[in-house]
Coordinates of C-alpha atoms and ligand atoms in Angstrom, one line a residue:
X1 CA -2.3 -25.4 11.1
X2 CA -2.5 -22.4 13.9
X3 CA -5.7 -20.1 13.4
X4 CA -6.5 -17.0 15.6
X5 CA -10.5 -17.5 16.4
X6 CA -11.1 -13.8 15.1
X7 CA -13.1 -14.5 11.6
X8 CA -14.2 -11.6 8.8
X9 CA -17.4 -11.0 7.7
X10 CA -18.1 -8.9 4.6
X11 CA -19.4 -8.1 1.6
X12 CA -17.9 -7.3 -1.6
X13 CA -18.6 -5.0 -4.7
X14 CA -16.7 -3.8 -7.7
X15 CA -16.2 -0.4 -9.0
X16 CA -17.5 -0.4 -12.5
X17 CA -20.7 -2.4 -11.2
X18 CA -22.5 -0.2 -8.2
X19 CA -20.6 3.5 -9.0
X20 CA -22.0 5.0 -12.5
X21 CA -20.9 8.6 -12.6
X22 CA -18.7 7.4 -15.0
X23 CA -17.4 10.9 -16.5
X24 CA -17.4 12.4 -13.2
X25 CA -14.7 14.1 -11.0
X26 CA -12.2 13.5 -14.1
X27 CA -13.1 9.4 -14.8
X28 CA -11.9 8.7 -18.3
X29 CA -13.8 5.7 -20.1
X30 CA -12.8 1.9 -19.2
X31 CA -12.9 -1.0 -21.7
X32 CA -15.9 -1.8 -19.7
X33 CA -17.7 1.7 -21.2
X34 CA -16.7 0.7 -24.5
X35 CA -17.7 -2.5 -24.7
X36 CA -21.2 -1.6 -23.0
X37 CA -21.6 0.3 -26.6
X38 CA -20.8 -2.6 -28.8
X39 CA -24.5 -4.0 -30.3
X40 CA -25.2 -7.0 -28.2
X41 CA -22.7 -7.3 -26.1
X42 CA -24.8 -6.9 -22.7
X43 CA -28.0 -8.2 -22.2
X44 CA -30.5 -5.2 -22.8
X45 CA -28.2 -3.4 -24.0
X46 CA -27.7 -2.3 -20.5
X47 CA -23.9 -0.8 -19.0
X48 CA -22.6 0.6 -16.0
X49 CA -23.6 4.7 -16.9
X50 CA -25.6 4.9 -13.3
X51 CA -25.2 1.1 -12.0
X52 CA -26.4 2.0 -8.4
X53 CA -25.2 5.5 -8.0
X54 CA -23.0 4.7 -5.2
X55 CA -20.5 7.2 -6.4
X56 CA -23.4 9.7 -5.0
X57 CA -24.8 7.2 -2.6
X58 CA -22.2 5.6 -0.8
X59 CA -22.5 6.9 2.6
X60 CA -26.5 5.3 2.6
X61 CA -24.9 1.4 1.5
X62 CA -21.7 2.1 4.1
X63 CA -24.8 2.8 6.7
X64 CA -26.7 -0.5 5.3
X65 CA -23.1 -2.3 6.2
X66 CA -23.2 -1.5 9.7
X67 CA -26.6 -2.4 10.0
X68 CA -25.9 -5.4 8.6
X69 CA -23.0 -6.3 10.8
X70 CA -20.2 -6.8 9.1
X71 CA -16.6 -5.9 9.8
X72 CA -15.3 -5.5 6.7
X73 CA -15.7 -4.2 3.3
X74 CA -14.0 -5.2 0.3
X75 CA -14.9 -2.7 -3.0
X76 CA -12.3 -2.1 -6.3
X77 CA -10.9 1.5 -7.5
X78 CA -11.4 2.1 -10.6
X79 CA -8.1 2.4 -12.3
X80 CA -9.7 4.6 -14.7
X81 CA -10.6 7.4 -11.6
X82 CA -7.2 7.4 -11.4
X83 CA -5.0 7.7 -13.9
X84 CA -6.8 9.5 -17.2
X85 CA -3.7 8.8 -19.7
X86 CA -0.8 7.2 -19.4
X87 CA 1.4 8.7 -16.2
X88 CA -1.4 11.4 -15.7
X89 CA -2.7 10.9 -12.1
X90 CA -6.0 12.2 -11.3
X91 CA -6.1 13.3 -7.6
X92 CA -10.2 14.6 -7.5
X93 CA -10.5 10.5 -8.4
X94 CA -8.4 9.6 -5.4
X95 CA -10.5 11.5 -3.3
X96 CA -13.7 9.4 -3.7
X97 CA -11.6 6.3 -2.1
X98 CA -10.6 8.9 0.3
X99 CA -14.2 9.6 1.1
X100 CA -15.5 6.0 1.4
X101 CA -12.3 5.1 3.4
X102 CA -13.4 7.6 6.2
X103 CA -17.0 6.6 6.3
X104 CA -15.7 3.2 7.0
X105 CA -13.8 4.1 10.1
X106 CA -17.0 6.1 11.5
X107 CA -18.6 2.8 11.5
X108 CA -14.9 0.6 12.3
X109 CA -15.6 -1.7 9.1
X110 CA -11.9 -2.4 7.9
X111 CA -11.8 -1.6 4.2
X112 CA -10.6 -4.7 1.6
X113 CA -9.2 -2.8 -1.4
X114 CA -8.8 -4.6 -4.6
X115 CA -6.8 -2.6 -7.3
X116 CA -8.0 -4.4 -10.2
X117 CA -11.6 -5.8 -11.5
X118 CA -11.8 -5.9 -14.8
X119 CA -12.2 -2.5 -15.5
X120 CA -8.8 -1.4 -17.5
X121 CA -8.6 1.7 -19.2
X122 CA -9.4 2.6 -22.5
X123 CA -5.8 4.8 -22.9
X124 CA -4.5 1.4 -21.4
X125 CA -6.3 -0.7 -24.0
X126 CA -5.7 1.8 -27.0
X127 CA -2.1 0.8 -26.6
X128 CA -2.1 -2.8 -26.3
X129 CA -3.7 -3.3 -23.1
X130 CA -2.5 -6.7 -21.3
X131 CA -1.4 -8.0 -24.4
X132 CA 1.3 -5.8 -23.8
X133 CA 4.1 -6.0 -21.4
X134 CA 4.1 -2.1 -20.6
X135 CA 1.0 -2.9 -18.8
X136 CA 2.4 -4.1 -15.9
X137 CA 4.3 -1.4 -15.5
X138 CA 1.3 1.2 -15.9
X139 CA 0.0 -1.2 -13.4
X140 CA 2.5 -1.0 -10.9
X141 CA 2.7 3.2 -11.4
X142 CA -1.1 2.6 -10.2
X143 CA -0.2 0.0 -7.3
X144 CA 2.0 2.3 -6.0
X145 CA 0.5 5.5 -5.9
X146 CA -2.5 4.1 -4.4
X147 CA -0.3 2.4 -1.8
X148 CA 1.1 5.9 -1.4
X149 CA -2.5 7.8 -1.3
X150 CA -4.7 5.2 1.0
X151 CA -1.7 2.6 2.1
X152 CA -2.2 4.1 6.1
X153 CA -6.0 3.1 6.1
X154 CA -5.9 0.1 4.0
X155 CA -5.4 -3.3 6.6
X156 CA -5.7 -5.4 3.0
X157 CA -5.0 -5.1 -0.4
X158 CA -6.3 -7.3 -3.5
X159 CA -3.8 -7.1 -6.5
X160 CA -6.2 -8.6 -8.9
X161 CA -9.6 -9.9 -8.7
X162 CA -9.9 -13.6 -10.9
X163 CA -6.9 -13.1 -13.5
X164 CA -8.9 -16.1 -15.6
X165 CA -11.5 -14.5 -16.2
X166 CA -9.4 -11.0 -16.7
X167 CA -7.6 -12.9 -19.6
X168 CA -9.4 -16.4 -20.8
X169 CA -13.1 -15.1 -20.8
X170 CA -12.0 -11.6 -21.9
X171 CA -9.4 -12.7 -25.1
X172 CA -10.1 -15.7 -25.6
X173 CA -14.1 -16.7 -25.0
X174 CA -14.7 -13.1 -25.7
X175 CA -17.2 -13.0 -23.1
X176 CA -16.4 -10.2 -21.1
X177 CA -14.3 -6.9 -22.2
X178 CA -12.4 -6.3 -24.4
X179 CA -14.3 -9.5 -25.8
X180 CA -11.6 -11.4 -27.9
X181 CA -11.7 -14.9 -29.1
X182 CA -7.8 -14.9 -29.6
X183 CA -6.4 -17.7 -27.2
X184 CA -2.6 -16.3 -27.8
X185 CA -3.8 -13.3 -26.6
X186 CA -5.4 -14.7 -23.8
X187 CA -2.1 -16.2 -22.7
X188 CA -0.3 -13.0 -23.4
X189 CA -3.0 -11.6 -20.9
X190 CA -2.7 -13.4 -18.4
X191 CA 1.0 -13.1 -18.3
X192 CA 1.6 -9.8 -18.0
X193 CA -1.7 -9.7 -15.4
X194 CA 0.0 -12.7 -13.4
X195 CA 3.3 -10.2 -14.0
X196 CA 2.4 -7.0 -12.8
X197 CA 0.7 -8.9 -9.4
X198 CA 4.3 -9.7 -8.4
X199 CA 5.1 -6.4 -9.3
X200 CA 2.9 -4.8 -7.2
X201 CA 3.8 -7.0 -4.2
X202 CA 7.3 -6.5 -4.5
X203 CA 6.5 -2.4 -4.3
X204 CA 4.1 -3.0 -1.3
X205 CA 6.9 -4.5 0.6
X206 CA 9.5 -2.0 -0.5
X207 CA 7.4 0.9 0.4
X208 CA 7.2 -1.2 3.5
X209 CA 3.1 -0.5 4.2
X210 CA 1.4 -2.1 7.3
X211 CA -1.1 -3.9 6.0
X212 CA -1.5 -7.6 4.1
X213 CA -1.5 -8.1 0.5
X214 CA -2.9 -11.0 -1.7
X215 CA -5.1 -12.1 -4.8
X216 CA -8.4 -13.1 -5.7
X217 CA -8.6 -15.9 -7.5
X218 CA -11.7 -18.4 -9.0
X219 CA -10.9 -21.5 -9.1
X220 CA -13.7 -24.5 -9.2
X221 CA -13.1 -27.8 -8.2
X222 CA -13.4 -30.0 -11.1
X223 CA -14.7 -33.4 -11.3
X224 CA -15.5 -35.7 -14.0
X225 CA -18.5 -36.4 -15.7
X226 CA -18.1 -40.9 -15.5
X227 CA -15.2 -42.6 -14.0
X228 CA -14.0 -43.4 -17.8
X229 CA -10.4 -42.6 -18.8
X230 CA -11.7 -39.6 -21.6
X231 CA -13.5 -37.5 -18.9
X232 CA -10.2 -37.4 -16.4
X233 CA -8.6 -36.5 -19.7
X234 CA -11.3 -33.6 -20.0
X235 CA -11.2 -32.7 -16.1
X236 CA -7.4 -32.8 -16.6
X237 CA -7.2 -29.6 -19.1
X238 CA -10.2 -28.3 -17.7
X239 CA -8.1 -28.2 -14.3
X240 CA -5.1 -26.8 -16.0
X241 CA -7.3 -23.9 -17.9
X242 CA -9.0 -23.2 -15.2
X243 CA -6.9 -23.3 -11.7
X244 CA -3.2 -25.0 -12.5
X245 CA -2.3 -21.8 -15.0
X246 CA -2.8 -19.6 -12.6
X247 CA -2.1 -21.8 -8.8
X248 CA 1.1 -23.4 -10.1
X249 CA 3.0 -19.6 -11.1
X250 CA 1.7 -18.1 -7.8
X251 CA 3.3 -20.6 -5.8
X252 CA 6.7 -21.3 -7.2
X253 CA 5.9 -24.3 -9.8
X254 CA 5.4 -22.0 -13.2
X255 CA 3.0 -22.9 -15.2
X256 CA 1.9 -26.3 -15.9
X257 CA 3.5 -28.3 -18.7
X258 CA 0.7 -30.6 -19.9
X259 CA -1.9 -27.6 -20.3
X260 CA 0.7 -25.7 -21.8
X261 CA 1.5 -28.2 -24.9
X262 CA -2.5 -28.1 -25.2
X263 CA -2.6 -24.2 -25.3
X264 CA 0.2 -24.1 -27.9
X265 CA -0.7 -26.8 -30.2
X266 CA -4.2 -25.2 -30.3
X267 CA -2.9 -21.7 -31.2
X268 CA 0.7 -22.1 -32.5
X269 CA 2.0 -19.8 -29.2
X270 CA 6.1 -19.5 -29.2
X271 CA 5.8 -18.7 -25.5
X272 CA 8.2 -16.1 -26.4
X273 CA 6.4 -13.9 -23.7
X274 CA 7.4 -15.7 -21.1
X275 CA 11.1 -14.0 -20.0
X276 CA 13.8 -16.0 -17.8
X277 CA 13.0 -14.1 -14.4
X278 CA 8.8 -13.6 -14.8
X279 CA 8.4 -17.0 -13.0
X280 CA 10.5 -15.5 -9.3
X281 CA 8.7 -11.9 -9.7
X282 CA 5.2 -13.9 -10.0
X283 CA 5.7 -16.1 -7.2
X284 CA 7.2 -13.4 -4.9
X285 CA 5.2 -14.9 -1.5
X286 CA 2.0 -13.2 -0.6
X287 CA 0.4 -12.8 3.3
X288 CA -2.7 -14.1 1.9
X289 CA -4.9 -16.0 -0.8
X290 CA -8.4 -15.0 -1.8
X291 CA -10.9 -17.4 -3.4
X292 CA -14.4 -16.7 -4.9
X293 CA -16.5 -19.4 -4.4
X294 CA -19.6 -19.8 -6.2
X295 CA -19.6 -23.6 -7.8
X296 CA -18.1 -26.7 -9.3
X297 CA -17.4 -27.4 -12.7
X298 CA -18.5 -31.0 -14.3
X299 CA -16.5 -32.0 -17.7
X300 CA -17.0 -34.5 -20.2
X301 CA -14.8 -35.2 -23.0
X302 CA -15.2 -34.2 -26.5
X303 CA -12.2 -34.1 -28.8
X304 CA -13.9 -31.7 -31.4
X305 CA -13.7 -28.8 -28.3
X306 CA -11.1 -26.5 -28.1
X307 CA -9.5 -27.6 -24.6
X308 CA -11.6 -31.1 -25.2
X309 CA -13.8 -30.7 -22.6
X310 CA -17.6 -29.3 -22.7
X311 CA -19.7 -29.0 -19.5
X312 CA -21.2 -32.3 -18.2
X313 CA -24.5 -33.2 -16.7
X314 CA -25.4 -33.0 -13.0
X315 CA -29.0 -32.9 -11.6
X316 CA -28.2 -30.6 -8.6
X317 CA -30.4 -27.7 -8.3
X318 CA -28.9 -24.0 -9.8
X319 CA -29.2 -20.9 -9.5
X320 CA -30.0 -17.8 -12.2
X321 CA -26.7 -18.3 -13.1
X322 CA -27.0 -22.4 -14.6
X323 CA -24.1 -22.9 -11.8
X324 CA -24.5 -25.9 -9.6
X325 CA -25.6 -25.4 -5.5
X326 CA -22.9 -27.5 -4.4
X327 CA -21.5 -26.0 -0.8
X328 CA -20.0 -29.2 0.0
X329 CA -17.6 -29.0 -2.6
X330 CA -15.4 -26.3 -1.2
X331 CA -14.1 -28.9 1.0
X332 CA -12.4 -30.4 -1.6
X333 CA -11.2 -27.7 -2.6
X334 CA -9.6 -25.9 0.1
X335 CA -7.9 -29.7 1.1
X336 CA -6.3 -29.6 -2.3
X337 CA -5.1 -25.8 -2.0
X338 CA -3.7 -26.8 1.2
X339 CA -1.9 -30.3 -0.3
X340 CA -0.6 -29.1 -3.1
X341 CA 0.3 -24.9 -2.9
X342 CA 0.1 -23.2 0.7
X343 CA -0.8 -22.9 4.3
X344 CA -1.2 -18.9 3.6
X345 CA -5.2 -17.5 5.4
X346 CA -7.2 -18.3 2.7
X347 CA -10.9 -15.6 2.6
X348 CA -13.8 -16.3 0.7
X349 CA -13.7 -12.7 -0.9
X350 CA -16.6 -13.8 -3.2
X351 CA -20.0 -16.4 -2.7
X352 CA -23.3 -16.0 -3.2
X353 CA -26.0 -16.7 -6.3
X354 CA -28.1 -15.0 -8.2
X355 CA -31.7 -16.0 -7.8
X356 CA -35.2 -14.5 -8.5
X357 CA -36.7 -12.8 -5.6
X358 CA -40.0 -13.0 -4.4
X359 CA -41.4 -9.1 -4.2
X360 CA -44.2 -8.9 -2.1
X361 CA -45.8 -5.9 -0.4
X362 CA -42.6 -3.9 -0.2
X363 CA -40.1 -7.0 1.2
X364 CA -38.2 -9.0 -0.6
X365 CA -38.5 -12.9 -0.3
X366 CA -35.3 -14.4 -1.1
X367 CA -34.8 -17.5 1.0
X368 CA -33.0 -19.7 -1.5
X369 CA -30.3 -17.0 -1.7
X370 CA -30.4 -16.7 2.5
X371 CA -30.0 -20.6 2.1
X372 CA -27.3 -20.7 0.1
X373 CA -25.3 -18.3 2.5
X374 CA -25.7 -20.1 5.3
X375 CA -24.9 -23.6 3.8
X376 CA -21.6 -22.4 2.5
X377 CA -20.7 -21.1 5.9
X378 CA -21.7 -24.0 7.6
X379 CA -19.3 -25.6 5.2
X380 CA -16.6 -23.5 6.3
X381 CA -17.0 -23.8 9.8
X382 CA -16.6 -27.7 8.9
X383 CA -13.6 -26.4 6.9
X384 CA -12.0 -24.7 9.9
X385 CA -12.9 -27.8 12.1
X386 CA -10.6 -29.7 10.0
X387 CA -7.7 -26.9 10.5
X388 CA -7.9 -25.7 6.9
X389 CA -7.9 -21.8 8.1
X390 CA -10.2 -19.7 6.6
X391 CA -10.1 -16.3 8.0
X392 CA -13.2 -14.8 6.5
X393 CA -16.2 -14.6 4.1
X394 CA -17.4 -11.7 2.2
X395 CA -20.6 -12.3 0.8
X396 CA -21.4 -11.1 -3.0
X397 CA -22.7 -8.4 -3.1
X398 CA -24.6 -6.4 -1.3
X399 CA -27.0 -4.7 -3.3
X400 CA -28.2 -6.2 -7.0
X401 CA -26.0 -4.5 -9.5
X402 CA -24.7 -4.8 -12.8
X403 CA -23.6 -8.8 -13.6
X404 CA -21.4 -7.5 -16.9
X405 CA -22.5 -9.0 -19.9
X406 CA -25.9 -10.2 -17.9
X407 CA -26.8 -6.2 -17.3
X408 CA -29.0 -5.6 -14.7
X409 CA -30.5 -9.1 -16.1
X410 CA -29.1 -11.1 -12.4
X411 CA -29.8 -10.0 -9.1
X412 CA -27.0 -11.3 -6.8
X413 CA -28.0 -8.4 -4.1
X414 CA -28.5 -9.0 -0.4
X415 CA -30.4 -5.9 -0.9
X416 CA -32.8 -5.2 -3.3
X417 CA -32.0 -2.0 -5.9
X418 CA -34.5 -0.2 -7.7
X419 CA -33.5 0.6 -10.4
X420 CA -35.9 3.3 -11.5
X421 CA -36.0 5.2 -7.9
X422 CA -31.8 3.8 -7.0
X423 CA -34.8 2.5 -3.9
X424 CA -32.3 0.1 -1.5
X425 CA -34.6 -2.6 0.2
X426 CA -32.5 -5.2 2.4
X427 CA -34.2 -8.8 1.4
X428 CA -34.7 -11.8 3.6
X429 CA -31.0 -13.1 3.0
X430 CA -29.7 -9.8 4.5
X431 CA -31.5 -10.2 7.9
X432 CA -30.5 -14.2 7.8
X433 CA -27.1 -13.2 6.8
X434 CA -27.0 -10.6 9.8
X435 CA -28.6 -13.0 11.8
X436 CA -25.9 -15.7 11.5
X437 CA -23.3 -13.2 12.1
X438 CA -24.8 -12.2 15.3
X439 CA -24.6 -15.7 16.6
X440 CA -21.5 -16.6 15.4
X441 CA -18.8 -13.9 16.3
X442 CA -16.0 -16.7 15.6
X443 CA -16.8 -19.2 12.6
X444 CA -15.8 -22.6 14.7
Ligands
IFM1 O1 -20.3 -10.2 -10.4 C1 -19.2 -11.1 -10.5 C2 -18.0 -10.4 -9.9 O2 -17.7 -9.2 -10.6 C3 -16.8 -11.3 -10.1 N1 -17.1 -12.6 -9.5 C4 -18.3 -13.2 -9.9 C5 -19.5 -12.3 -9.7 C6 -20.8 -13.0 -10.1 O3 -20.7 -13.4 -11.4

């Protein structure tokens, strides 16, 4: 596989987690607002209302980019900034996009604009929200005009950041918003999210806009707990809930039988969502494919579980999270993305961990976190040895900010936020980080 040598560094962010102002400039509430209200829904009780002020403070973290050296930036809009009701656009929200897109050119950091992270809108949700098909089509009205409003300065787009957790952990685990436990839903859900991506691509192309256009997805490599025939049963839906429902529609196979017959003798689906024609719109071919990174997933099987699989047992070291340190699996990964779907640039548009820091006389000791940065781009570079074509890594995130239902519980920051003074203070990982992107302009 043909690589140019030119490699991204970033970091990323999302809107509803660093901006706060949320009634400002004309923002209407999210399902992300709502569901901050809902009695013990977030740890603490905590929600976005100020996050870290970036809506006020943006130009001071755009400044802590360039100082950290890298040469790209990917960050979400807000749908919600946007459009305040159905077909109403919003131009003063626009213009804050506007804003940060011009401070990034002062300091020649290419912008990475993801349309959609989590945040939908209440007015969307109030009539259905993914569970209905409309949706996509709101969601394309939003593709477009922000193609139309920012398309010039935008080198890549993001149509959706980690559709399974947009739809399985928010309708059916009911772990993040709109917090459902309804897995027809969930199906529904990711459907018409999987649905509008295509749609969106297909508009980007017809508008014909110069830059590239892809999606974010998580998948985790997922291994077995014993070599016994029940856990490769377990790892086998676990696989399919997890990275075949979403993998196989992207790139041409629709979605996977065997998980499918699971899902619908679990919830009694008819499928009937599903229309002749979704599968071409879904798979219509994208320029690139992002993948957050952060861990494995070990299964066992139990036949009393939903999807009869729970989590195994590993005795690898984890972070705040409970997820595995496990670098070296990305390599397994990333060979079986490149077997079995596409030879597109793959980015890392997500790693990093969530760890206590150390906070000692005014710095921040963090070198776990600085650890686990470099390990997984030592991985990659052994990735790119082997041909595989990564094209970057964004690092998340660069300051601590709100980890949804965790609050301000997990800091995942390379720089240190206080919360009570919106203080920034870059930590040890941030100067490691910078460090290792000073030495190494070109990955391998
Ligand atoms: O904070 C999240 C982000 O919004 C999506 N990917 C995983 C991160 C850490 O949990």
């Amino acid at each position: 596989m043909k690589r140019d040598k030119s490699f991204v560094y970033g970091v990323a962010t999302a809107a509803y987690q660093i901006e706060g102002a949320i009634s400002e400039d004309g923002r209407v509430p999210s399902v992300w607002d709502t569901y901050c209200t809902m009695p013990g829904r977030i740890y603490n009780g905590d929600s976005g209302d100020i996050a870290c002020d970036h809506y006020h403070r943006y130009k001071e973290d755009i400044a802590l980019m360039a100082e950290l050296g890298v040469n790209s930036y990917r960050f979400s809009i807000a749908w919600s900034r946007i459009y305040s009701a159905k077909g109403v656009y919003n131009e003063n929200g626009m213009r804050f996009y506007r804003d940060i897109l011009a401070e990034l050119k002062k300091y020649n950091i290419a912008p990475s604009v993801t349309l959609y992270h989590f945040d939908l809108p209440q007015w969307a949700q109030d009539l259905g929200g993914w569970e209905n098909r409309e949706c996509a089509e709101w969601y394309n009205e939003y593709a477009r005009k922000c193609f139309d409003e920012l398309g010039a300065d935008v080198p890549m787009w993001i149509t959706h950041n980690e559709p399974w957790c947009a739809s399985f952990l928010s309708y059916m685990e009911g772990t993040l918003a709109p917090g459902y436990t309804n897995m027809e839903k969930a199906l529904k859900a990711a459907h018409h999210q999987l649905l509008s991506h295509g749609m969106a691509i297909k508009s980007f192309r017809e508008m014909g806009l110069p830059g590239q256009i892809g999606i974010t997805l998580n998948p985790a490599p997922i291994y077995a707990e014993s070599g016994s025939f029940r856990d490769d049963i377990a790892r086998t839906a676990q696989d399919g809930y997890r990275n075949r429902w979403f993998f196989d529609p992207l790139f041409g196979k629709g979605y996977p039988r065997d998980i499918a017959m699971l899902f619908a003798a679990r919830c009694g689906t008819s499928f009937d969502f599903i229309q002749v024609g979704d599968s071409d719109v879904i798979s219509t071919p994208i320029d690139f494919l992002g993948l957050n990174f952060y861990s494995h997933t070990v299964v066992r099987y139990r036949s009393s579980c939903y999807l009869l699989n729970e989590d195994g047992h590993t005795d690898l070291p984890k972070t705040d999270m409970g997820w595995d340190i496990c670098p070296e699996t990305l390599v397994d990964l990333i060979q079986r993305i490149r077997l079995d779907y596409t030879d597109i640039p793959i980015y890392i548009t997500e790693n990093g961990c969530a760890l206590k820091d150390c906070v000692e006389d005014g710095a921040i000791h963090d070198s776990e976190r600085a650890d686990y940065i470099l390990r997984h781009l030592e991985t990659i570079r052994n990735i790119n040895r082997k041909g595989l074509n990564i094209k970057g890594y964004y690092c998340w995130t660069l300051m601590d900010n709100f980890e949804w239902a965790c609050g301000y519980g997990k800091r995942f920051g390379l720089v240190y936020v206080d919360y009570e003074t919106q203080q920034r203070i870059p930590k040890d990982s941030f100067y490691a980080y910078k460090g290792y992107i000073e030495k190494n302009p070109d990955i391998c």
